Amino acid sequence: MFPRAWSLARVTLVVLALLWPNTAISAEPPASFNADVVPTLTKAGCNIGGCHGKAEGQNGFKLSLFGFEPADDYEYIVKEARGRRVFAAAPAQSLLLLKGTGAVPHAGGKRLDPKSDAYELLRRWVAEGARPSPASDPALDRIEVRPGSTILARGGKVQATVVAHFRDGSTRDVTKLTVLEAGPPEILAVDASGLVVAKQKSGSATVTARYRDAVAVARVTVPFGTSVTNLPPTKTVVDELVFKQLKELGLPPSVMCDDATFIRRATIDICGRLPTPDEATAFVTDKSPDKVEKLIDRLLASPEYADYAANKWSALLRNRRNAPNEDGKPNAAFHAWVRDSFKDNKPFDQFVRELLTSAGPVDENPRAVWYRELKEPANLAEDVAQLFLGQRVACAKCHHHPHDRWTQADYWGLAAAFARTDVQLATPVKKGDPKKNIPDTPGKPLAVALKAGPAMMPHPRTGAKLPPAGLDGKSFVLADDADPRDALAEWVTSLDNPYFARTLANRYWKHFFGRGLVDPEDDLRATNPASNPELLDALAKRVVTDKFDVKKLVRLICTSNVYRLSSTPNEYNADDRQHFARFYPRRLNAEVLLDAIDAVTLAKSQFRGVPGGTRAVQLPDNQSDSYFLSVFGRPDGASACECERASDANLAQALLLMNSEELLAKIGTPLPEPKRDPKAKPPANAGPKTSAGERLAKLVADKRPHAEKLRELYVVALSREPSADEMTTLTAHIEKKGDDRAAYADILWALVNTKEFLFNH
């Protein structure tokens, strides 16, 4: 009945306690298992994934993750193991408390102080009979952190209070029962009681509160204390709200960049290519006040805009093949559909509806390629949520999302919209036997069809049949023969959907600034708030007002003076990474960089399986046999996350740019061809065939003065002319070398290896 380690005296005390009448009357209301006990265990860390909250539990004791299933937890604590974890007769001798205080060996260490309020609450609950929460307990509606927004000087303090709102209209201070976190940690800290302390670094920070299955966030601004007065003119709502925040922070922005930097920046970001020398010169010399607007409009009207948009979205929509010998026609057709959609400026809500409701064989409807990579309802639901709603719901597949509101019912209700979707994979031609008069059996293309029967998915824990529903929990009203994907598409793109427009706005902000207002750009949960919530709301509102016109969104962002800020930091904003007080430099994408090198050297990369002259940005899928693109992080299209595109520098990139045969061939000074067995296969990492660059030969044959040729070369590569010091150094190098071909080869090599060339500033 009792643990072996118990002494006779302790057993005697328990027996006496059982017989002794309990005459104590508590002035406090009875402790609630759901509202008090479970949050106390959560705050103590008992039900986290590294302890008893993991799937298999810990040392024979299991709890639901973060207490999201209190009914199960009650069974585990009170009834499991013959009820040995709680003793109402002697509450302090309950194994739940003995383990938590470390009075008996506990692998998790001491989690409770016997003198703490948390310990007393658990002891009182046991003494009251360790009862479950009655059905009459009011349901939790939401929580809020007070104050919701505050300004703290460095070293300042404020007491945060967490208030729970219940559906019966009642409220309660639950600060002591709430898990509180603050960040970034270098700016803000919060203790278990809710005391918020600003550290010695300034910026925007948040206090995140989690009580039961509800989360809430409060914003804290720690100003830099600098007067911000000399701001660029306000042209758009972007300027208005970014500069407003910078003034509140006391964070002066950088000055605006020069015209040469801007045209290179905008052309790369919108079209994925370098501006031509004529374009760069015309923009720099243009004195008209609306030249930025005219430039953005011209870039958006160019075919390269659609190429670059297709490059982005084709990878996100998993337009990929698993091997080079797979039929690439469906992928090319899907890529063409994406490209044409952006070329025609198809409203983004229409683009998404057409994608989600794809049906028929792939040769008639290339959008079916998206279904081929995902196939199952769960995978389709996860991608829809992440791509178009900014919600990473994968955690809710197995349990309540630990950092958001999503439950298993939410997850499988969304997946039920694809329950009738039948993804019929392509089958190859089956060869017959002419000798036996058996003809070939024709193959079948990939196709998407509907299965018969109701659209339902089983709840993995309860077994309940869940109908199709949006993440708002409202089931779709469907006729028996209706395609539930139609209802899903309408819900996703609805003007009332709180996620769709915000996700689109945030994704494109990330594209142009290198960081989302919410970062990562597809993780718009309550516990990951926007760095400028007012701006994200304004952009989302404009997206809806403009009827999901992507070009208007791009124009709004790119014609702002915030987008024109220099990347050169001032004495205040060098460490800024979330308020956009300057432009954040970023390395050119792999495809853009390869095309840029080709443009500077006048070389042409040749890729297998596509027409000659296809640029890297125009490649339809991941099978491009390019070592260069692989090394520089081109995404494989295996996920819906933009994080698949690697932008970090590595040694392989440095070696490739310094001395690879591919680059030297483009410059015009290839290494001697190594001796190889003509029958041997080429190495696996051999890049595409590359024509020798023509730039070097043209420079050598050009009889103009070196200064003129160097100015033209700089405009090609950097959209600007060389400075006086650069011109002096370059001409001196040519004269010292005594060999124009070797000298210009050095200059070409140096240009494509400079940070100014490799990065968008």
PDB file of C-alpha atoms in Angstrom, residues 389-627:
ATOM      1  CA  LEU A 389      -1.965  31.491 -43.907  1.00  0.00           C
ATOM      2  CA  GLY A 390       1.441  31.805 -42.255  1.00  0.00           C
ATOM      3  CA  GLN A 391       0.572  29.054 -39.779  1.00  0.00           C
ATOM      4  CA  ARG A 392       2.913  26.181 -39.012  1.00  0.00           C
ATOM      5  CA  VAL A 393       0.379  23.644 -37.794  1.00  0.00           C
ATOM      6  CA  ALA A 394       2.481  20.463 -38.073  1.00  0.00           C
ATOM      7  CA  CYS A 395       2.837  20.173 -34.280  1.00  0.00           C
ATOM      8  CA  ALA A 396      -0.953  19.885 -33.945  1.00  0.00           C
ATOM      9  CA  LYS A 397      -0.915  16.641 -35.902  1.00  0.00           C
ATOM     10  CA  CYS A 398      -0.047  14.767 -32.708  1.00  0.00           C
ATOM     11  CA  HIS A 399      -0.895  17.177 -29.886  1.00  0.00           C
ATOM     12  CA  HIS A 400      -2.022  20.712 -29.154  1.00  0.00           C
ATOM     13  CA  HIS A 401       0.426  23.187 -30.702  1.00  0.00           C
ATOM     14  CA  PRO A 402       2.810  24.162 -27.870  1.00  0.00           C
ATOM     15  CA  HIS A 403       3.157  27.796 -28.970  1.00  0.00           C
ATOM     16  CA  ASP A 404      -0.166  28.524 -30.598  1.00  0.00           C
ATOM     17  CA  ARG A 405      -3.904  27.914 -30.310  1.00  0.00           C
ATOM     18  CA  TRP A 406      -4.164  25.019 -32.767  1.00  0.00           C
ATOM     19  CA  THR A 407      -5.552  21.713 -31.526  1.00  0.00           C
ATOM     20  CA  GLN A 408      -5.590  18.278 -33.114  1.00  0.00           C
ATOM     21  CA  ALA A 409      -9.207  18.924 -34.064  1.00  0.00           C
ATOM     22  CA  ASP A 410      -8.145  22.088 -35.918  1.00  0.00           C
ATOM     23  CA  TYR A 411      -5.423  20.195 -37.766  1.00  0.00           C
ATOM     24  CA  TRP A 412      -7.519  17.223 -38.844  1.00  0.00           C
ATOM     25  CA  GLY A 413     -10.525  19.399 -39.657  1.00  0.00           C
ATOM     26  CA  LEU A 414      -8.351  21.294 -42.116  1.00  0.00           C
ATOM     27  CA  ALA A 415      -6.971  18.031 -43.485  1.00  0.00           C
ATOM     28  CA  ALA A 416     -10.534  16.748 -43.979  1.00  0.00           C
ATOM     29  CA  ALA A 417     -10.942  19.248 -46.823  1.00  0.00           C
ATOM     30  CA  PHE A 418      -8.625  16.930 -48.787  1.00  0.00           C
ATOM     31  CA  ALA A 419     -10.110  13.658 -47.530  1.00  0.00           C
ATOM     32  CA  ARG A 420     -11.818  12.948 -50.863  1.00  0.00           C
ATOM     33  CA  THR A 421      -8.838  14.063 -52.962  1.00  0.00           C
ATOM     34  CA  ASP A 422      -7.452  11.166 -54.958  1.00  0.00           C
ATOM     35  CA  VAL A 423      -3.935  11.808 -56.263  1.00  0.00           C
ATOM     36  CA  GLN A 424      -3.387   9.246 -59.003  1.00  0.00           C
ATOM     37  CA  LEU A 425       0.328   9.031 -59.758  1.00  0.00           C
ATOM     38  CA  ALA A 426       1.579   8.590 -63.301  1.00  0.00           C
ATOM     39  CA  THR A 427       2.160   5.063 -64.553  1.00  0.00           C
ATOM     40  CA  PRO A 428       4.706   4.239 -67.255  1.00  0.00           C
ATOM     41  CA  VAL A 429       4.001   2.426 -70.487  1.00  0.00           C
ATOM     42  CA  LYS A 430       4.089  -1.317 -69.929  1.00  0.00           C
ATOM     43  CA  LYS A 431       5.842  -3.043 -72.764  1.00  0.00           C
ATOM     44  CA  GLY A 432       3.973  -5.883 -74.418  1.00  0.00           C
ATOM     45  CA  ASP A 433       5.318  -8.943 -76.158  1.00  0.00           C
ATOM     46  CA  PRO A 434       4.973  -8.820 -79.973  1.00  0.00           C
ATOM     47  CA  LYS A 435       5.826 -12.514 -80.211  1.00  0.00           C
ATOM     48  CA  LYS A 436       2.798 -13.363 -78.100  1.00  0.00           C
ATOM     49  CA  ASN A 437       0.689 -10.685 -79.755  1.00  0.00           C
ATOM     50  CA  ILE A 438       0.483  -8.732 -76.486  1.00  0.00           C
ATOM     51  CA  PRO A 439       0.321  -4.983 -77.178  1.00  0.00           C
ATOM     52  CA  ASP A 440       1.875  -2.266 -75.048  1.00  0.00           C
ATOM     53  CA  THR A 441      -0.281  -1.061 -72.167  1.00  0.00           C
ATOM     54  CA  PRO A 442      -0.483   2.720 -72.332  1.00  0.00           C
ATOM     55  CA  GLY A 443       0.737   4.680 -69.363  1.00  0.00           C
ATOM     56  CA  LYS A 444      -1.394   7.172 -67.494  1.00  0.00           C
ATOM     57  CA  PRO A 445      -0.456  10.736 -66.587  1.00  0.00           C
ATOM     58  CA  LEU A 446      -0.624  12.136 -63.101  1.00  0.00           C
ATOM     59  CA  ALA A 447      -4.221  13.102 -62.297  1.00  0.00           C
ATOM     60  CA  VAL A 448      -6.244  14.557 -59.428  1.00  0.00           C
ATOM     61  CA  ALA A 449      -9.780  13.235 -58.913  1.00  0.00           C
ATOM     62  CA  LEU A 450     -12.389  12.954 -56.165  1.00  0.00           C
ATOM     63  CA  LYS A 451     -13.126   9.800 -54.229  1.00  0.00           C
ATOM     64  CA  ALA A 452     -16.654   8.818 -53.318  1.00  0.00           C
ATOM     65  CA  GLY A 453     -17.994   9.089 -49.806  1.00  0.00           C
ATOM     66  CA  PRO A 454     -18.113  11.754 -47.108  1.00  0.00           C
ATOM     67  CA  ALA A 455     -15.170  14.065 -46.462  1.00  0.00           C
ATOM     68  CA  MET A 456     -14.130  13.093 -42.942  1.00  0.00           C
ATOM     69  CA  MET A 457     -10.891  12.555 -41.042  1.00  0.00           C
ATOM     70  CA  PRO A 458     -10.680  10.652 -37.744  1.00  0.00           C
ATOM     71  CA  HIS A 459      -9.420  12.448 -34.663  1.00  0.00           C
ATOM     72  CA  PRO A 460      -6.327  10.392 -33.721  1.00  0.00           C
ATOM     73  CA  ARG A 461      -7.037  10.552 -29.983  1.00  0.00           C
ATOM     74  CA  THR A 462     -10.824  10.414 -29.690  1.00  0.00           C
ATOM     75  CA  GLY A 463     -11.670   8.660 -32.938  1.00  0.00           C
ATOM     76  CA  ALA A 464     -14.375  11.236 -33.703  1.00  0.00           C
ATOM     77  CA  LYS A 465     -15.087  11.821 -37.400  1.00  0.00           C
ATOM     78  CA  LEU A 466     -14.140  15.420 -38.162  1.00  0.00           C
ATOM     79  CA  PRO A 467     -15.769  17.265 -41.091  1.00  0.00           C
ATOM     80  CA  PRO A 468     -13.836  19.760 -43.236  1.00  0.00           C
ATOM     81  CA  ALA A 469     -13.283  23.059 -41.444  1.00  0.00           C
ATOM     82  CA  GLY A 470     -11.127  26.153 -41.547  1.00  0.00           C
ATOM     83  CA  LEU A 471      -8.687  26.938 -38.798  1.00  0.00           C
ATOM     84  CA  ASP A 472     -11.384  29.116 -37.277  1.00  0.00           C
ATOM     85  CA  GLY A 473     -13.083  25.861 -36.242  1.00  0.00           C
ATOM     86  CA  LYS A 474     -16.223  26.440 -38.308  1.00  0.00           C
ATOM     87  CA  SER A 475     -17.185  23.395 -40.356  1.00  0.00           C
ATOM     88  CA  PHE A 476     -17.923  23.925 -44.039  1.00  0.00           C
ATOM     89  CA  VAL A 477     -21.540  23.478 -45.117  1.00  0.00           C
ATOM     90  CA  LEU A 478     -21.328  21.035 -48.026  1.00  0.00           C
ATOM     91  CA  ALA A 479     -23.675  19.174 -50.307  1.00  0.00           C
ATOM     92  CA  ASP A 480     -23.081  15.430 -50.466  1.00  0.00           C
ATOM     93  CA  ASP A 481     -21.477  15.613 -53.908  1.00  0.00           C
ATOM     94  CA  ALA A 482     -19.563  18.876 -53.320  1.00  0.00           C
ATOM     95  CA  ASP A 483     -15.793  19.131 -53.561  1.00  0.00           C
ATOM     96  CA  PRO A 484     -14.715  20.278 -50.086  1.00  0.00           C
ATOM     97  CA  ARG A 485     -11.659  21.952 -51.623  1.00  0.00           C
ATOM     98  CA  ASP A 486     -13.964  24.576 -53.148  1.00  0.00           C
ATOM     99  CA  ALA A 487     -15.145  25.553 -49.677  1.00  0.00           C
ATOM    100  CA  LEU A 488     -11.581  25.479 -48.395  1.00  0.00           C
ATOM    101  CA  ALA A 489     -10.382  27.756 -51.193  1.00  0.00           C
ATOM    102  CA  GLU A 490     -13.182  30.213 -50.479  1.00  0.00           C
ATOM    103  CA  TRP A 491     -12.375  30.243 -46.766  1.00  0.00           C
ATOM    104  CA  VAL A 492      -8.616  30.636 -47.299  1.00  0.00           C
ATOM    105  CA  THR A 493      -9.034  33.599 -49.652  1.00  0.00           C
ATOM    106  CA  SER A 494     -11.993  35.179 -47.858  1.00  0.00           C
ATOM    107  CA  LEU A 495     -11.763  38.871 -47.046  1.00  0.00           C
ATOM    108  CA  ASP A 496     -12.661  37.899 -43.475  1.00  0.00           C
ATOM    109  CA  ASN A 497      -9.759  35.472 -43.143  1.00  0.00           C
ATOM    110  CA  PRO A 498      -7.368  37.112 -40.650  1.00  0.00           C
ATOM    111  CA  TYR A 499      -4.292  35.360 -42.038  1.00  0.00           C
ATOM    112  CA  PHE A 500      -4.358  35.350 -45.839  1.00  0.00           C
ATOM    113  CA  ALA A 501      -3.668  39.016 -46.656  1.00  0.00           C
ATOM    114  CA  ARG A 502      -1.246  39.396 -43.737  1.00  0.00           C
ATOM    115  CA  THR A 503       0.768  36.398 -44.879  1.00  0.00           C
ATOM    116  CA  LEU A 504       1.036  37.696 -48.445  1.00  0.00           C
ATOM    117  CA  ALA A 505       2.076  41.154 -47.240  1.00  0.00           C
ATOM    118  CA  ASN A 506       4.631  39.749 -44.822  1.00  0.00           C
ATOM    119  CA  ARG A 507       6.094  37.346 -47.379  1.00  0.00           C
ATOM    120  CA  TYR A 508       6.707  40.152 -49.854  1.00  0.00           C
ATOM    121  CA  TRP A 509       8.125  42.436 -47.171  1.00  0.00           C
ATOM    122  CA  LYS A 510      10.626  39.671 -46.456  1.00  0.00           C
ATOM    123  CA  HIS A 511      11.438  39.429 -50.171  1.00  0.00           C
ATOM    124  CA  PHE A 512      12.417  43.097 -50.391  1.00  0.00           C
ATOM    125  CA  PHE A 513      13.940  43.669 -46.965  1.00  0.00           C
ATOM    126  CA  GLY A 514      15.508  40.299 -46.202  1.00  0.00           C
ATOM    127  CA  ARG A 515      13.435  39.932 -43.031  1.00  0.00           C
ATOM    128  CA  GLY A 516       9.691  39.758 -42.468  1.00  0.00           C
ATOM    129  CA  LEU A 517       7.796  42.087 -40.205  1.00  0.00           C
ATOM    130  CA  VAL A 518       7.055  38.706 -38.662  1.00  0.00           C
ATOM    131  CA  ASP A 519      10.117  36.519 -38.944  1.00  0.00           C
ATOM    132  CA  PRO A 520      10.175  33.734 -40.072  1.00  0.00           C
ATOM    133  CA  GLU A 521       7.818  35.013 -42.717  1.00  0.00           C
ATOM    134  CA  ASP A 522       5.476  31.992 -42.535  1.00  0.00           C
ATOM    135  CA  ASP A 523       5.146  31.765 -38.744  1.00  0.00           C
ATOM    136  CA  LEU A 524       2.469  34.335 -37.837  1.00  0.00           C
ATOM    137  CA  ARG A 525       1.568  32.932 -34.441  1.00  0.00           C
ATOM    138  CA  ALA A 526       0.541  34.979 -31.441  1.00  0.00           C
ATOM    139  CA  THR A 527       3.829  34.233 -29.680  1.00  0.00           C
ATOM    140  CA  ASN A 528       5.837  35.575 -32.641  1.00  0.00           C
ATOM    141  CA  PRO A 529       4.470  39.108 -33.037  1.00  0.00           C
ATOM    142  CA  ALA A 530       5.344  41.563 -35.792  1.00  0.00           C
ATOM    143  CA  SER A 531       8.161  44.018 -35.169  1.00  0.00           C
ATOM    144  CA  ASN A 532       5.809  46.734 -36.450  1.00  0.00           C
ATOM    145  CA  PRO A 533       2.228  45.452 -35.987  1.00  0.00           C
ATOM    146  CA  GLU A 534       0.662  48.679 -37.204  1.00  0.00           C
ATOM    147  CA  LEU A 535       2.547  48.467 -40.485  1.00  0.00           C
ATOM    148  CA  LEU A 536       1.661  44.817 -41.070  1.00  0.00           C
ATOM    149  CA  ASP A 537      -2.003  45.623 -40.458  1.00  0.00           C
ATOM    150  CA  ALA A 538      -1.820  48.545 -42.890  1.00  0.00           C
ATOM    151  CA  LEU A 539      -0.161  46.461 -45.612  1.00  0.00           C
ATOM    152  CA  ALA A 540      -2.724  43.683 -45.196  1.00  0.00           C
ATOM    153  CA  LYS A 541      -5.528  46.203 -45.440  1.00  0.00           C
ATOM    154  CA  ARG A 542      -4.046  47.580 -48.669  1.00  0.00           C
ATOM    155  CA  VAL A 543      -3.769  44.067 -50.086  1.00  0.00           C
ATOM    156  CA  VAL A 544      -7.493  43.569 -49.519  1.00  0.00           C
ATOM    157  CA  THR A 545      -8.389  47.041 -50.813  1.00  0.00           C
ATOM    158  CA  ASP A 546      -6.313  46.409 -53.950  1.00  0.00           C
ATOM    159  CA  LYS A 547      -8.050  43.046 -54.472  1.00  0.00           C
ATOM    160  CA  PHE A 548      -4.895  40.982 -53.970  1.00  0.00           C
ATOM    161  CA  ASP A 549      -2.997  42.759 -56.745  1.00  0.00           C
ATOM    162  CA  VAL A 550       0.611  41.647 -56.147  1.00  0.00           C
ATOM    163  CA  LYS A 551       2.099  44.314 -58.412  1.00  0.00           C
ATOM    164  CA  LYS A 552       0.399  47.047 -56.395  1.00  0.00           C
ATOM    165  CA  LEU A 553       1.850  45.565 -53.213  1.00  0.00           C
ATOM    166  CA  VAL A 554       5.333  45.513 -54.756  1.00  0.00           C
ATOM    167  CA  ARG A 555       4.913  49.073 -56.001  1.00  0.00           C
ATOM    168  CA  LEU A 556       3.793  50.262 -52.570  1.00  0.00           C
ATOM    169  CA  ILE A 557       6.878  48.784 -50.929  1.00  0.00           C
ATOM    170  CA  CYS A 558       9.452  49.704 -53.571  1.00  0.00           C
ATOM    171  CA  THR A 559       8.408  53.319 -54.071  1.00  0.00           C
ATOM    172  CA  SER A 560       8.788  54.025 -50.347  1.00  0.00           C
ATOM    173  CA  ASN A 561      11.762  55.940 -49.033  1.00  0.00           C
ATOM    174  CA  VAL A 562      12.287  53.186 -46.457  1.00  0.00           C
ATOM    175  CA  TYR A 563      13.240  50.911 -49.357  1.00  0.00           C
ATOM    176  CA  ARG A 564      15.685  53.613 -50.509  1.00  0.00           C
ATOM    177  CA  LEU A 565      17.580  53.831 -47.225  1.00  0.00           C
ATOM    178  CA  SER A 566      21.291  53.154 -47.458  1.00  0.00           C
ATOM    179  CA  SER A 567      22.722  49.900 -46.164  1.00  0.00           C
ATOM    180  CA  THR A 568      25.581  51.852 -44.581  1.00  0.00           C
ATOM    181  CA  PRO A 569      24.798  52.117 -40.860  1.00  0.00           C
ATOM    182  CA  ASN A 570      25.118  55.271 -38.800  1.00  0.00           C
ATOM    183  CA  GLU A 571      26.410  55.365 -35.234  1.00  0.00           C
ATOM    184  CA  TYR A 572      23.004  54.299 -33.881  1.00  0.00           C
ATOM    185  CA  ASN A 573      21.562  51.612 -36.157  1.00  0.00           C
ATOM    186  CA  ALA A 574      24.480  49.285 -36.847  1.00  0.00           C
ATOM    187  CA  ASP A 575      22.909  46.579 -34.653  1.00  0.00           C
ATOM    188  CA  ASP A 576      19.350  47.119 -35.850  1.00  0.00           C
ATOM    189  CA  ARG A 577      17.843  43.958 -37.336  1.00  0.00           C
ATOM    190  CA  GLN A 578      14.115  44.454 -36.877  1.00  0.00           C
ATOM    191  CA  HIS A 579      13.104  48.108 -37.302  1.00  0.00           C
ATOM    192  CA  PHE A 580      14.391  48.749 -40.854  1.00  0.00           C
ATOM    193  CA  ALA A 581      16.382  51.839 -39.927  1.00  0.00           C
ATOM    194  CA  ARG A 582      18.670  50.858 -42.805  1.00  0.00           C
ATOM    195  CA  PHE A 583      18.672  48.457 -45.733  1.00  0.00           C
ATOM    196  CA  TYR A 584      19.971  45.027 -44.739  1.00  0.00           C
ATOM    197  CA  PRO A 585      22.503  43.763 -47.325  1.00  0.00           C
ATOM    198  CA  ARG A 586      21.994  40.211 -48.519  1.00  0.00           C
ATOM    199  CA  ARG A 587      23.854  37.922 -50.873  1.00  0.00           C
ATOM    200  CA  LEU A 588      22.429  37.454 -54.331  1.00  0.00           C
ATOM    201  CA  ASN A 589      20.354  34.298 -54.739  1.00  0.00           C
ATOM    202  CA  ALA A 590      22.200  31.452 -56.428  1.00  0.00           C
ATOM    203  CA  GLU A 591      20.383  31.816 -59.752  1.00  0.00           C
ATOM    204  CA  VAL A 592      20.669  35.613 -59.768  1.00  0.00           C
ATOM    205  CA  LEU A 593      24.384  35.421 -58.996  1.00  0.00           C
ATOM    206  CA  LEU A 594      25.084  32.920 -61.773  1.00  0.00           C
ATOM    207  CA  ASP A 595      23.167  35.055 -64.273  1.00  0.00           C
ATOM    208  CA  ALA A 596      25.003  38.165 -63.033  1.00  0.00           C
ATOM    209  CA  ILE A 597      28.382  36.516 -63.593  1.00  0.00           C
ATOM    210  CA  ASP A 598      27.248  35.526 -67.076  1.00  0.00           C
ATOM    211  CA  ALA A 599      26.161  39.118 -67.763  1.00  0.00           C
ATOM    212  CA  VAL A 600      29.500  40.556 -66.663  1.00  0.00           C
ATOM    213  CA  THR A 601      31.650  37.999 -68.481  1.00  0.00           C
ATOM    214  CA  LEU A 602      29.315  37.617 -71.492  1.00  0.00           C
ATOM    215  CA  ALA A 603      29.200  33.851 -70.961  1.00  0.00           C
ATOM    216  CA  LYS A 604      26.210  31.537 -71.328  1.00  0.00           C
ATOM    217  CA  SER A 605      25.591  28.712 -68.901  1.00  0.00           C
ATOM    218  CA  GLN A 606      23.995  25.725 -70.572  1.00  0.00           C
ATOM    219  CA  PHE A 607      21.612  23.526 -68.600  1.00  0.00           C
ATOM    220  CA  ARG A 608      20.453  20.027 -69.387  1.00  0.00           C
ATOM    221  CA  GLY A 609      16.892  19.525 -70.560  1.00  0.00           C
ATOM    222  CA  VAL A 610      16.018  23.166 -71.303  1.00  0.00           C
ATOM    223  CA  PRO A 611      16.356  25.278 -74.455  1.00  0.00           C
ATOM    224  CA  GLY A 612      19.651  27.022 -75.086  1.00  0.00           C
ATOM    225  CA  GLY A 613      19.785  30.538 -73.722  1.00  0.00           C
ATOM    226  CA  THR A 614      17.703  29.679 -70.645  1.00  0.00           C
ATOM    227  CA  ARG A 615      18.959  31.743 -67.738  1.00  0.00           C
ATOM    228  CA  ALA A 616      19.336  30.230 -64.275  1.00  0.00           C
ATOM    229  CA  VAL A 617      16.420  32.297 -62.982  1.00  0.00           C
ATOM    230  CA  GLN A 618      14.210  30.747 -65.702  1.00  0.00           C
ATOM    231  CA  LEU A 619      14.910  27.097 -64.818  1.00  0.00           C
ATOM    232  CA  PRO A 620      11.580  25.313 -64.290  1.00  0.00           C
ATOM    233  CA  ASP A 621      12.573  22.836 -61.577  1.00  0.00           C
ATOM    234  CA  ASN A 622      15.393  21.553 -59.391  1.00  0.00           C
ATOM    235  CA  GLN A 623      17.072  19.228 -61.904  1.00  0.00           C
ATOM    236  CA  SER A 624      19.572  21.698 -63.373  1.00  0.00           C
ATOM    237  CA  ASP A 625      22.858  19.738 -63.028  1.00  0.00           C
ATOM    238  CA  SER A 626      24.635  22.880 -61.788  1.00  0.00           C
ATOM    239  CA  TYR A 627      27.262  22.542 -59.110  1.00  0.00           C
TER     240      TYR A 627
END
